[in-house]
Coordinates of C-alpha atoms and ligand atoms in Angstrom, one line a residue:
M25 CA -23.7 -3.1 -1.9
D26 CA -22.8 -6.6 -3.0
S27 CA -19.6 -8.5 -3.1
I28 CA -19.1 -8.1 -6.9
T29 CA -19.4 -4.3 -6.7
L30 CA -16.8 -4.3 -3.9
T31 CA -14.4 -6.5 -5.8
T32 CA -14.8 -4.3 -8.9
L33 CA -14.3 -1.1 -6.9
F34 CA -11.3 -2.6 -5.1
L35 CA -9.7 -3.6 -8.4
I36 CA -10.4 -0.2 -10.0
F37 CA -8.9 1.7 -7.2
L38 CA -5.9 -0.6 -7.0
L39 CA -5.2 -0.3 -10.7
A40 CA -5.7 3.5 -10.7
G41 CA -3.2 3.7 -7.8
V42 CA -0.6 1.7 -9.7
I43 CA -1.1 3.8 -12.8
V44 CA -0.9 7.1 -10.9
R45 CA 2.2 6.0 -8.9
S46 CA 4.0 4.8 -11.9
W47 CA 3.1 7.9 -14.0
L48 CA 4.3 10.2 -11.2
A49 CA 7.5 8.2 -10.7
K50 CA 8.3 8.3 -14.4
R51 CA 7.7 12.1 -14.5
Q52 CA 10.0 12.5 -11.4
I53 CA 12.8 10.5 -13.0
A54 CA 12.6 12.3 -16.3
H55 CA 12.5 15.7 -14.7
V56 CA 15.5 15.0 -12.4
K57 CA 17.5 13.5 -15.3
T58 CA 16.8 16.5 -17.5
H59 CA 18.1 18.9 -14.9
R60 CA 21.0 16.8 -13.9
D61 CA 23.7 18.7 -15.6
Q62 CA 23.0 22.2 -14.3
V63 CA 22.7 23.5 -10.8
P64 CA 19.7 25.8 -10.6
A65 CA 20.8 29.5 -10.8
E66 CA 19.7 30.3 -7.2
F67 CA 22.1 27.6 -5.9
A68 CA 24.9 28.0 -8.4
E69 CA 27.3 29.6 -5.8
K70 CA 26.4 27.3 -3.0
I71 CA 26.2 23.8 -4.5
R72 CA 28.7 22.2 -6.7
L73 CA 27.8 20.3 -9.9
F74 CA 29.0 16.9 -8.7
S75 CA 27.0 17.3 -5.6
H76 CA 23.9 18.2 -7.6
Q77 CA 24.4 15.2 -9.8
R78 CA 24.8 12.9 -6.8
A79 CA 21.5 14.2 -5.5
A80 CA 19.9 13.5 -8.9
D81 CA 21.2 9.9 -9.1
Y82 CA 20.1 9.2 -5.5
T83 CA 16.6 10.5 -6.2
V84 CA 16.3 8.5 -9.4
Q85 CA 17.4 5.3 -7.8
R86 CA 15.2 5.7 -4.8
T87 CA 12.2 6.4 -7.1
Q88 CA 13.0 3.3 -9.1
L89 CA 13.2 1.2 -5.9
R90 CA 9.8 2.6 -4.8
I91 CA 8.1 1.5 -8.1
T92 CA 9.4 -2.0 -7.7
E93 CA 8.4 -2.1 -4.0
G94 CA 4.9 -0.7 -4.9
L95 CA 4.3 -3.4 -7.5
F96 CA 5.4 -6.1 -5.2
D97 CA 3.1 -4.8 -2.5
V98 CA 0.2 -4.9 -4.9
A99 CA 0.9 -8.5 -5.8
V100 CA 1.0 -9.5 -2.1
L101 CA -2.2 -7.7 -1.4
L102 CA -4.0 -9.4 -4.3
W103 CA -2.7 -12.8 -3.2
L104 CA -3.8 -12.2 0.4
T105 CA -7.3 -11.1 -0.6
L106 CA -8.8 -12.2 -3.9
G107 CA -6.0 -14.8 -4.3
G108 CA -7.3 -16.6 -1.1
G109 CA -4.1 -16.1 1.0
L110 CA -6.0 -14.9 4.1
A111 CA -8.6 -17.6 3.8
W112 CA -5.8 -20.2 3.6
I113 CA -3.9 -18.9 6.6
D114 CA -7.2 -18.8 8.5
A115 CA -8.0 -22.4 7.6
I116 CA -4.6 -23.6 8.8
L117 CA -5.0 -21.8 12.1
L118 CA -8.4 -23.3 12.5
Q119 CA -6.9 -26.7 12.7
W120 CA -4.4 -25.7 15.3
I121 CA -6.1 -23.4 17.6
S122 CA -9.6 -24.1 19.1
T123 CA -10.0 -21.0 21.2
D124 CA -11.8 -18.3 19.2
L125 CA -10.0 -15.3 20.6
W126 CA -6.5 -16.9 20.2
R127 CA -7.2 -18.0 16.7
Q128 CA -8.0 -14.4 15.7
V129 CA -5.0 -13.0 17.6
A130 CA -2.8 -15.6 15.8
L131 CA -4.3 -14.7 12.4
I132 CA -3.4 -11.0 12.8
A133 CA 0.0 -11.8 14.2
C134 CA 0.8 -14.2 11.4
V135 CA -0.2 -11.6 8.7
V136 CA 1.7 -8.8 10.4
V137 CA 4.9 -11.0 10.7
F138 CA 4.5 -12.3 7.1
L139 CA 4.2 -8.7 5.7
G140 CA 7.1 -7.6 7.9
A141 CA 9.3 -10.5 6.7
L142 CA 8.5 -9.6 3.1
Q143 CA 9.8 -6.0 3.8
V144 CA 13.1 -7.2 5.1
P145 CA 14.8 -7.8 1.7
F146 CA 13.8 -4.3 0.6
T147 CA 15.0 -2.7 3.8
L148 CA 18.3 -4.6 3.5
Y149 CA 18.8 -3.5 -0.1
K150 CA 17.9 0.1 0.7
Q151 CA 20.2 0.3 3.8
F152 CA 23.2 -1.7 2.7
K153 CA 23.2 -1.1 -1.0
L154 CA 21.5 2.2 -1.9
E155 CA 22.2 4.2 1.2
A156 CA 25.7 2.7 1.4
K157 CA 26.4 3.6 -2.2
F158 CA 25.8 7.3 -1.5
G159 CA 27.7 7.2 1.7
F160 CA 24.7 7.5 4.1
N161 CA 24.7 4.1 5.7
R162 CA 26.4 3.8 9.2
M163 CA 24.5 0.7 10.3
T164 CA 26.2 -2.7 10.8
P165 CA 24.4 -5.9 10.0
A166 CA 24.5 -6.8 13.8
L167 CA 22.7 -3.5 14.6
F168 CA 20.2 -4.2 11.9
I169 CA 19.3 -7.5 13.4
A170 CA 19.2 -6.1 17.0
D171 CA 16.8 -3.3 15.8
L172 CA 14.6 -5.9 14.1
F173 CA 14.2 -8.0 17.2
K174 CA 13.8 -5.1 19.5
G175 CA 11.1 -3.7 17.3
L176 CA 9.3 -7.0 17.2
A177 CA 9.5 -7.4 21.0
I178 CA 8.1 -3.9 21.6
A179 CA 5.4 -4.4 19.1
A180 CA 4.4 -7.6 20.9
I181 CA 4.6 -6.2 24.4
L182 CA 2.6 -3.0 23.5
G183 CA 0.5 -4.1 20.5
L184 CA -0.8 -7.5 21.6
P185 CA -2.7 -6.3 24.7
L186 CA -4.3 -3.6 22.6
L187 CA -5.2 -6.1 19.9
I188 CA -6.7 -8.5 22.5
L189 CA -8.7 -5.6 24.1
I190 CA -10.1 -4.6 20.7
L191 CA -11.1 -8.1 19.7
W192 CA -12.7 -8.6 23.1
L193 CA -14.7 -5.3 22.7
M194 CA -15.8 -6.5 19.2
Q195 CA -17.0 -9.6 20.8
T196 CA -18.8 -8.2 23.9
A197 CA -19.5 -4.5 23.6
G198 CA -22.5 -4.7 21.3
T199 CA -23.4 -2.4 18.3
Y200 CA -21.2 0.5 19.4
W201 CA -18.1 -1.6 20.1
W202 CA -16.2 0.6 17.6
A203 CA -16.6 3.7 19.7
W204 CA -15.1 1.8 22.7
A205 CA -12.4 0.3 20.5
W206 CA -11.6 3.8 19.2
A207 CA -11.4 5.2 22.7
S208 CA -9.0 2.4 23.7
W209 CA -6.9 3.1 20.6
A210 CA -6.8 6.8 21.3
V211 CA -5.7 6.3 25.0
F212 CA -3.1 3.8 23.8
N213 CA -1.7 6.3 21.3
L214 CA -1.5 9.1 23.9
L215 CA 0.3 6.7 26.3
I216 CA 2.8 5.8 23.6
M217 CA 3.5 9.4 22.9
F218 CA 4.0 9.9 26.6
I219 CA 6.4 7.0 27.2
F220 CA 8.2 7.2 23.9
P221 CA 10.9 9.8 24.8
T222 CA 11.8 8.3 28.1
W223 CA 11.1 4.6 27.7
I224 CA 11.2 3.5 24.0
A225 CA 13.6 5.8 22.2
P226 CA 16.5 5.1 24.6
L227 CA 16.2 1.4 23.7
F228 CA 17.5 2.3 20.3
N229 CA 19.7 5.4 20.8
K230 CA 21.8 7.1 23.4
F231 CA 20.6 10.5 24.5
T232 CA 23.1 12.8 26.2
P233 CA 22.3 16.3 27.5
L234 CA 23.6 19.0 25.2
D235 CA 26.8 20.3 26.7
D236 CA 27.8 23.0 24.3
V237 CA 27.3 26.1 26.6
K238 CA 27.2 28.7 23.9
L239 CA 24.7 26.8 21.8
K240 CA 22.6 26.1 24.9
D241 CA 22.5 29.8 25.8
R242 CA 21.5 30.7 22.2
I243 CA 18.7 28.1 22.3
Q244 CA 17.5 29.2 25.7
A245 CA 17.4 32.8 24.5
L246 CA 15.3 31.8 21.5
A247 CA 12.9 29.7 23.7
K248 CA 12.5 32.7 26.0
R249 CA 11.8 35.0 23.1
C250 CA 9.1 32.6 21.9
D251 CA 7.8 32.0 25.4
F252 CA 8.4 28.3 25.2
A253 CA 9.4 26.2 28.2
I254 CA 12.0 23.5 27.4
Q255 CA 12.5 20.6 29.8
G256 CA 15.6 19.3 28.2
L257 CA 18.0 19.6 25.3
F258 CA 19.5 16.3 24.2
V259 CA 21.9 15.0 21.6
M260 CA 21.1 11.7 20.0
D261 CA 23.7 9.4 18.4
G262 CA 21.9 9.3 15.0
S263 CA 25.3 8.7 13.4
K264 CA 25.0 5.1 14.6
R265 CA 22.7 4.4 11.8
S266 CA 22.8 7.1 9.2
A267 CA 24.6 10.2 8.0
H268 CA 21.2 12.0 7.5
G269 CA 20.7 14.8 10.0
N270 CA 17.6 15.9 11.9
A271 CA 16.2 17.6 14.9
Y272 CA 12.8 17.1 16.6
F273 CA 10.5 17.8 19.5
T274 CA 9.1 15.0 21.5
G275 CA 6.9 14.4 24.6
F276 CA 4.4 16.6 26.4
G277 CA 4.5 18.7 29.5
K278 CA 7.3 17.6 31.9
S279 CA 8.8 15.2 29.4
R280 CA 8.9 17.7 26.6
R281 CA 12.4 17.8 25.1
I282 CA 14.3 18.9 22.1
V283 CA 16.5 16.2 20.4
F284 CA 19.3 17.0 18.0
F285 CA 20.9 14.3 15.9
D286 CA 24.7 14.5 16.4
T287 CA 24.9 14.5 12.6
L288 CA 23.0 17.8 12.5
L289 CA 25.1 19.5 15.1
S290 CA 28.3 18.6 13.3
K291 CA 27.1 20.1 10.0
L292 CA 25.4 23.4 11.0
S293 CA 26.7 26.5 12.7
P294 CA 25.1 27.7 16.0
E295 CA 23.2 30.4 14.1
E296 CA 21.9 27.9 11.6
I297 CA 20.8 25.5 14.4
E298 CA 18.9 28.3 16.1
A299 CA 17.1 29.1 12.9
V300 CA 16.2 25.4 12.3
L301 CA 14.9 25.2 15.9
A302 CA 12.9 28.5 15.4
H303 CA 11.2 26.7 12.5
E304 CA 10.3 23.7 14.8
L305 CA 9.0 26.2 17.4
G306 CA 6.9 27.7 14.7
H307 CA 5.1 24.3 14.3
F308 CA 4.4 24.5 18.1
K309 CA 3.3 28.1 18.1
H310 CA 0.9 27.6 15.2
K311 CA -0.5 24.5 16.9
H312 CA 0.3 22.3 14.0
I313 CA 1.1 19.4 16.3
V314 CA -2.2 19.6 18.1
K315 CA -4.0 20.1 14.8
R316 CA -2.4 16.9 13.4
L317 CA -3.3 15.0 16.5
V318 CA -6.9 16.1 16.2
I319 CA -7.1 15.2 12.5
S320 CA -5.6 11.8 13.2
F321 CA -8.1 11.1 16.1
V322 CA -11.1 12.3 14.2
S323 CA -10.2 10.4 11.0
S324 CA -9.6 7.2 13.0
L325 CA -13.0 7.6 14.7
V326 CA -14.5 7.7 11.2
M327 CA -12.5 4.6 10.3
F328 CA -13.6 2.7 13.3
A329 CA -17.2 3.6 12.6
V330 CA -16.9 2.4 9.0
L331 CA -15.2 -0.8 10.3
G332 CA -18.1 -1.2 12.7
Y333 CA -20.5 -1.2 9.8
L334 CA -18.4 -3.3 7.4
S335 CA -17.5 -6.0 9.9
S336 CA -21.2 -7.1 10.0
Q337 CA -21.7 -7.2 6.2
A338 CA -21.1 -10.5 4.5
W339 CA -20.3 -8.8 1.1
F340 CA -17.3 -7.1 2.8
Y341 CA -15.6 -10.4 3.3
E342 CA -16.9 -12.1 0.2
G343 CA -15.9 -9.1 -2.0
L344 CA -12.3 -9.4 -0.8
G345 CA -11.9 -13.2 -1.2
V346 CA -12.9 -14.5 2.2
T347 CA -15.9 -16.6 3.1
P348 CA -17.1 -15.4 6.6
H349 CA -17.6 -18.1 9.3
T350 CA -21.2 -18.5 10.4
D351 CA -20.4 -20.5 13.6
M352 CA -17.6 -18.4 15.0
S353 CA -16.4 -14.8 15.0
N354 CA -14.9 -13.0 12.0
H355 CA -13.6 -10.0 14.0
G356 CA -9.9 -10.7 13.5
M357 CA -10.5 -11.2 9.7
A358 CA -12.5 -7.9 9.6
L359 CA -9.6 -6.0 11.2
I360 CA -6.9 -7.4 9.0
L361 CA -9.0 -7.0 5.8
F362 CA -9.8 -3.4 6.7
F363 CA -6.3 -2.4 7.4
L364 CA -5.0 -4.0 4.3
V365 CA -7.6 -2.5 2.0
V366 CA -8.3 1.0 3.3
P367 CA -5.0 2.4 2.0
V368 CA -6.1 1.5 -1.5
F369 CA -9.0 3.8 -1.2
T370 CA -7.4 6.6 0.8
F371 CA -4.4 6.9 -1.5
A372 CA -6.5 9.5 -3.4
L373 CA -6.2 11.8 -0.3
T374 CA -2.4 11.9 -0.5
P375 CA -2.2 15.3 -2.4
L376 CA -4.6 16.9 0.1
M377 CA -2.5 15.7 3.1
S378 CA 0.7 16.8 1.4
W379 CA -0.8 20.2 0.6
L380 CA -1.9 20.7 4.2
S381 CA 1.6 19.8 5.4
R382 CA 3.3 22.2 3.0
K383 CA 1.0 25.0 4.2
D384 CA 2.3 24.3 7.8
E385 CA 5.9 24.3 6.6
F386 CA 5.5 27.8 5.1
E387 CA 3.9 29.1 8.4
A388 CA 6.8 27.6 10.4
D389 CA 9.3 29.2 8.0
Q390 CA 7.6 32.6 8.5
F391 CA 7.8 32.2 12.2
A392 CA 11.5 31.3 12.0
A393 CA 12.1 34.4 9.9
Q394 CA 10.4 36.6 12.5
Q395 CA 12.1 35.0 15.6
S396 CA 15.5 34.3 14.1
E397 CA 17.4 35.1 10.9
A398 CA 15.8 34.1 7.6
S399 CA 19.2 34.1 5.9
Q400 CA 20.5 31.6 8.5
L401 CA 17.6 29.2 7.8
V402 CA 18.2 29.5 4.1
S403 CA 21.9 28.6 4.5
A404 CA 20.9 25.7 6.9
L405 CA 18.4 24.4 4.3
V406 CA 21.0 24.6 1.5
K407 CA 23.4 22.6 3.6
L408 CA 20.8 20.0 4.6
F409 CA 19.6 19.6 1.0
D410 CA 23.2 19.2 -0.1
D411 CA 24.1 16.8 2.6
N412 CA 21.0 14.6 2.3
A413 CA 21.3 14.5 -1.5
A414 CA 17.8 15.8 -1.8
T415 CA 17.0 17.0 -5.3
L416 CA 16.6 20.7 -6.0
T417 CA 14.7 20.0 -9.2
P418 CA 11.8 17.8 -8.4
D419 CA 9.0 17.3 -10.9
P420 CA 6.3 19.9 -9.9
I421 CA 3.4 17.5 -10.1
H422 CA 5.2 14.7 -8.3
S423 CA 6.1 17.2 -5.6
A424 CA 2.6 18.6 -5.3
F425 CA 1.3 15.1 -4.9
Y426 CA 3.7 13.6 -2.4
D427 CA 6.0 16.2 -0.8
S428 CA 5.3 17.1 2.8
H429 CA 7.8 20.0 2.5
P430 CA 7.9 22.6 -0.3
P431 CA 10.6 22.3 -3.0
A432 CA 13.8 24.0 -2.0
T433 CA 13.6 26.8 -4.6
I434 CA 10.1 27.9 -3.6
R435 CA 10.9 27.7 0.1
I436 CA 14.0 29.7 -0.1
R437 CA 12.4 32.3 -2.4
Q438 CA 9.7 32.8 0.2
L439 CA 12.2 33.1 3.0
A440 CA 14.3 35.6 1.0
A441 CA 11.1 37.7 0.6
A442 CA 10.3 37.4 4.4
Ligands
ZN4 ZN1 8.7 21.8 9.5

């Protein structure tokens, strides 16, 4: 491989990604608009026309925003790489910082903060304009700022030591540094999963034990039926930020808990909540969570191995707009280039990942239908789709490409047949 070939491939994949994304978005918008004035027959009795139209408008506007954001991201990526942005930042840091390791840490920190700062206007627009317009936003500007700084502080406290460790391994661990770096990364990830429920999540939300005795009994009966040990049932004040409802499992072993958003509890009946939880238990029983963890660890090992190879090739840097140093290390640059550019090439895998995820959703639905009432899950889903203004009429190709969950009509048809 030489640098011209890499540049060409990079540009081809980038352009193909833009074309596919825009084409899919156009299809989605057209499809949703075409079906805007009629509620699909299956839902005609449950969802009112104005609600269906609201979901259509919400979907269209979010899709439009995604196109704009995507084009902006492409421009930034081109500037950083072939446009010489990374080389420019590196040259400035070189004048200021003489220690090799700190210069590399600073390079990565600068790029991460820069990219994060560019996201802020989009996040602001989304939260305070789009979400607010459809009545979903509950966040105040003060909370937004507090979240932003807390997020930064946590990223620095947890992320910087890992980054320094990886850069140090690249420098000193020899040819197979990438295997050590991957192992460190994997341990770090497991650690985060372990401390997330008890240490990190409470920094952002309040968790109170579920005190509804009837609901608790119902959930404990379900857990017993499914032979699942629950360590705790908690309610989270999700309404602090958004009206969207959710429920999730978190943690391992002794810290394993079930968390309900208060917004979910206020919308669903106890029977419906049980059915939603049975679906989540289905993910556990079918080992979807472990499977995803294994997929993520294996694919990241492959990524680290590829990075191990690329980081020692001059064409990798030159093909992406950076002249590698000959008298000092390029490890920080290799890391940042790799993480910027890899998504351009892995975008093509999106439909495969979405398909795998939808397969898991069907399995979890089947489990819920066996352990609980399929009809209750259907009515919970209808309520959630309605409340979240999720479209009932997505474009089939757009949905097949992106959606981690099957479209409502197909999901409900399958549940009705269960
Ligand atoms: Zn699911």
